[in-house]
Amino acid sequence: MSKPLTIDFVSDVSCPWCAIGLKSLEQALHNLGEEADVALHIQPFELNPQMGPEGQNIDEHLSEKYGSTPQQQEQARAMIRARGAEVGFDFAMGKRDRIYNTFDAHRLLHWAQGEGKQLALKGELFAAYFSRGEDPSSHEVLLRAAEVVGLDREAAAAVLTSQQYADEVREAEQFFQRHGINSVPAVIINQRHLIAGGQPVAVFEKALREIMAQS
């Protein structure tokens, strides 16, 4: 019999390591095949909850937040591009020069879970931001992503033009923060086991097999 795995993938749309981590996790789950009965939930985390609607230049943001130099930033980008390529994700760094508020994206993702399209929408939002340089705070970008994955545009617009799911997203964010999640991606298995960071496929697969063997 397949072993049940409940996975909470805590992440932000504007986090490059989250994009890498999700692709790696998906490939690891694919390798497990029918050995695992997986329920995967995308959970919200905002790296920059106070970010204004105009966003901020990425270089300025990284310098202010982390004290990183231009050379350190370029080294990090090269590593991210290489790790993305390993899992089939394209980081087009030259197309992305700003970082944005992601709260509405998280509201839309919360709604998409009930529509059975949450994982697909998350992947499309990663591609919109990191591969095409689009603004994930823009309602037009969010609606286009919703349409691409087969969600109803009018229903998605109704979510975005209201405050639907705002409380649910904030409650989820606070829940994971209270439980010690202060960086992402954070992959929580069966509400007990934490795999932190954008790990390689082999690391995820090994950890999942060990957890399944214990259950």
PDB file of C-alpha atoms in Angstrom, residues 96-203:
ATOM      1  CA  ARG A  96      13.336  41.059 -13.546  1.00  0.00           C
ATOM      2  CA  ASP A  97      14.525  44.262 -11.887  1.00  0.00           C
ATOM      3  CA  ARG A  98      11.946  44.877  -9.153  1.00  0.00           C
ATOM      4  CA  ILE A  99      10.468  43.036  -6.203  1.00  0.00           C
ATOM      5  CA  TYR A 100       6.776  43.415  -5.400  1.00  0.00           C
ATOM      6  CA  ASN A 101       4.103  42.855  -2.788  1.00  0.00           C
ATOM      7  CA  THR A 102       2.664  39.334  -3.101  1.00  0.00           C
ATOM      8  CA  PHE A 103      -0.368  39.384  -0.793  1.00  0.00           C
ATOM      9  CA  ASP A 104      -2.966  39.318  -3.592  1.00  0.00           C
ATOM     10  CA  ALA A 105      -1.105  36.435  -5.234  1.00  0.00           C
ATOM     11  CA  HIS A 106      -1.430  34.480  -1.989  1.00  0.00           C
ATOM     12  CA  ARG A 107      -5.155  35.271  -1.810  1.00  0.00           C
ATOM     13  CA  LEU A 108      -5.593  33.962  -5.340  1.00  0.00           C
ATOM     14  CA  LEU A 109      -3.595  30.829  -4.522  1.00  0.00           C
ATOM     15  CA  HIS A 110      -5.800  30.192  -1.489  1.00  0.00           C
ATOM     16  CA  TRP A 111      -8.877  30.370  -3.715  1.00  0.00           C
ATOM     17  CA  ALA A 112      -7.235  28.172  -6.361  1.00  0.00           C
ATOM     18  CA  GLN A 113      -6.806  25.364  -3.830  1.00  0.00           C
ATOM     19  CA  GLY A 114     -10.569  24.943  -3.668  1.00  0.00           C
ATOM     20  CA  GLU A 115     -10.646  24.859  -7.469  1.00  0.00           C
ATOM     21  CA  GLY A 116      -8.034  22.100  -7.661  1.00  0.00           C
ATOM     22  CA  LYS A 117      -5.541  24.351  -9.462  1.00  0.00           C
ATOM     23  CA  GLN A 118      -3.328  25.643  -6.672  1.00  0.00           C
ATOM     24  CA  LEU A 119      -0.113  23.850  -7.627  1.00  0.00           C
ATOM     25  CA  ALA A 120      -0.517  24.740 -11.311  1.00  0.00           C
ATOM     26  CA  LEU A 121      -1.141  28.398 -10.456  1.00  0.00           C
ATOM     27  CA  LYS A 122       1.903  28.518  -8.180  1.00  0.00           C
ATOM     28  CA  GLY A 123       4.083  27.211 -10.979  1.00  0.00           C
ATOM     29  CA  GLU A 124       2.640  29.703 -13.446  1.00  0.00           C
ATOM     30  CA  LEU A 125       3.219  32.607 -11.046  1.00  0.00           C
ATOM     31  CA  PHE A 126       6.832  31.555 -10.584  1.00  0.00           C
ATOM     32  CA  ALA A 127       7.238  31.500 -14.366  1.00  0.00           C
ATOM     33  CA  ALA A 128       5.521  34.879 -14.751  1.00  0.00           C
ATOM     34  CA  TYR A 129       7.859  36.554 -12.299  1.00  0.00           C
ATOM     35  CA  PHE A 130      11.176  34.766 -12.694  1.00  0.00           C
ATOM     36  CA  SER A 131      11.068  33.696 -16.357  1.00  0.00           C
ATOM     37  CA  ARG A 132       9.134  36.596 -17.906  1.00  0.00           C
ATOM     38  CA  GLY A 133       9.813  39.437 -15.481  1.00  0.00           C
ATOM     39  CA  GLU A 134       6.120  40.195 -14.888  1.00  0.00           C
ATOM     40  CA  ASP A 135       4.725  41.959 -11.828  1.00  0.00           C
ATOM     41  CA  PRO A 136       2.991  39.421  -9.524  1.00  0.00           C
ATOM     42  CA  SER A 137       1.152  42.220  -7.715  1.00  0.00           C
ATOM     43  CA  SER A 138      -0.578  43.235 -10.957  1.00  0.00           C
ATOM     44  CA  HIS A 139      -4.139  41.988 -11.152  1.00  0.00           C
ATOM     45  CA  GLU A 140      -3.816  41.644 -14.910  1.00  0.00           C
ATOM     46  CA  VAL A 141      -0.773  39.386 -14.496  1.00  0.00           C
ATOM     47  CA  LEU A 142      -2.599  37.341 -11.852  1.00  0.00           C
ATOM     48  CA  LEU A 143      -5.710  37.001 -14.009  1.00  0.00           C
ATOM     49  CA  ARG A 144      -3.681  35.930 -17.017  1.00  0.00           C
ATOM     50  CA  ALA A 145      -1.926  33.300 -14.904  1.00  0.00           C
ATOM     51  CA  ALA A 146      -5.291  32.070 -13.653  1.00  0.00           C
ATOM     52  CA  GLU A 147      -6.562  31.723 -17.216  1.00  0.00           C
ATOM     53  CA  VAL A 148      -3.424  29.866 -18.333  1.00  0.00           C
ATOM     54  CA  VAL A 149      -4.008  27.127 -15.753  1.00  0.00           C
ATOM     55  CA  GLY A 150      -7.716  26.816 -16.551  1.00  0.00           C
ATOM     56  CA  LEU A 151      -9.275  28.951 -13.819  1.00  0.00           C
ATOM     57  CA  ASP A 152     -12.286  31.135 -14.520  1.00  0.00           C
ATOM     58  CA  ARG A 153     -11.170  34.723 -15.138  1.00  0.00           C
ATOM     59  CA  GLU A 154     -14.338  36.337 -13.817  1.00  0.00           C
ATOM     60  CA  ALA A 155     -14.244  34.286 -10.627  1.00  0.00           C
ATOM     61  CA  ALA A 156     -10.570  35.135 -10.155  1.00  0.00           C
ATOM     62  CA  ALA A 157     -11.317  38.829 -10.714  1.00  0.00           C
ATOM     63  CA  ALA A 158     -14.058  38.677  -8.092  1.00  0.00           C
ATOM     64  CA  VAL A 159     -11.492  37.421  -5.578  1.00  0.00           C
ATOM     65  CA  LEU A 160      -8.906  40.064  -6.453  1.00  0.00           C
ATOM     66  CA  THR A 161     -11.278  43.044  -6.429  1.00  0.00           C
ATOM     67  CA  SER A 162     -12.577  42.083  -2.998  1.00  0.00           C
ATOM     68  CA  GLN A 163     -10.856  41.212   0.254  1.00  0.00           C
ATOM     69  CA  GLN A 164     -11.793  37.550  -0.018  1.00  0.00           C
ATOM     70  CA  TYR A 165      -9.400  35.178   1.742  1.00  0.00           C
ATOM     71  CA  ALA A 166      -7.358  38.020   3.262  1.00  0.00           C
ATOM     72  CA  ASP A 167      -8.056  36.790   6.784  1.00  0.00           C
ATOM     73  CA  GLU A 168      -7.370  33.170   5.869  1.00  0.00           C
ATOM     74  CA  VAL A 169      -4.011  34.049   4.310  1.00  0.00           C
ATOM     75  CA  ARG A 170      -2.940  36.138   7.295  1.00  0.00           C
ATOM     76  CA  GLU A 171      -4.025  33.411   9.707  1.00  0.00           C
ATOM     77  CA  ALA A 172      -2.000  30.824   7.793  1.00  0.00           C
ATOM     78  CA  GLU A 173       1.048  33.090   7.694  1.00  0.00           C
ATOM     79  CA  GLN A 174       0.823  33.700  11.429  1.00  0.00           C
ATOM     80  CA  PHE A 175       0.336  29.990  12.136  1.00  0.00           C
ATOM     81  CA  PHE A 176       3.572  29.005  10.439  1.00  0.00           C
ATOM     82  CA  GLN A 177       5.483  31.933  11.939  1.00  0.00           C
ATOM     83  CA  ARG A 178       4.311  30.904  15.416  1.00  0.00           C
ATOM     84  CA  HIS A 179       5.638  27.430  14.687  1.00  0.00           C
ATOM     85  CA  GLY A 180       9.108  28.723  13.891  1.00  0.00           C
ATOM     86  CA  ILE A 181       8.997  29.194  10.134  1.00  0.00           C
ATOM     87  CA  ASN A 182      10.933  32.399   9.449  1.00  0.00           C
ATOM     88  CA  SER A 183      12.561  31.567   6.131  1.00  0.00           C
ATOM     89  CA  VAL A 184      11.384  29.813   2.988  1.00  0.00           C
ATOM     90  CA  PRO A 185      10.959  27.455   1.347  1.00  0.00           C
ATOM     91  CA  ALA A 186       9.929  25.328   4.299  1.00  0.00           C
ATOM     92  CA  VAL A 187       8.574  21.885   3.492  1.00  0.00           C
ATOM     93  CA  ILE A 188       6.619  20.322   6.342  1.00  0.00           C
ATOM     94  CA  ILE A 189       5.810  16.624   6.065  1.00  0.00           C
ATOM     95  CA  ASN A 190       2.890  15.121   7.988  1.00  0.00           C
ATOM     96  CA  GLN A 191       2.904  18.188  10.271  1.00  0.00           C
ATOM     97  CA  ARG A 192       6.051  16.869  11.978  1.00  0.00           C
ATOM     98  CA  HIS A 193       9.113  16.810   9.745  1.00  0.00           C
ATOM     99  CA  LEU A 194      10.761  19.951   8.319  1.00  0.00           C
ATOM    100  CA  ILE A 195      12.917  20.076   5.201  1.00  0.00           C
ATOM    101  CA  ALA A 196      14.310  23.589   4.912  1.00  0.00           C
ATOM    102  CA  GLY A 197      15.535  25.332   1.778  1.00  0.00           C
ATOM    103  CA  GLY A 198      15.547  24.704  -1.941  1.00  0.00           C
ATOM    104  CA  GLN A 199      17.133  21.272  -1.696  1.00  0.00           C
ATOM    105  CA  PRO A 200      18.214  19.097  -4.643  1.00  0.00           C
ATOM    106  CA  VAL A 201      15.866  16.389  -5.856  1.00  0.00           C
ATOM    107  CA  ALA A 202      17.940  13.617  -4.271  1.00  0.00           C
ATOM    108  CA  VAL A 203      17.785  15.255  -0.840  1.00  0.00           C
TER     109      VAL A 203
END
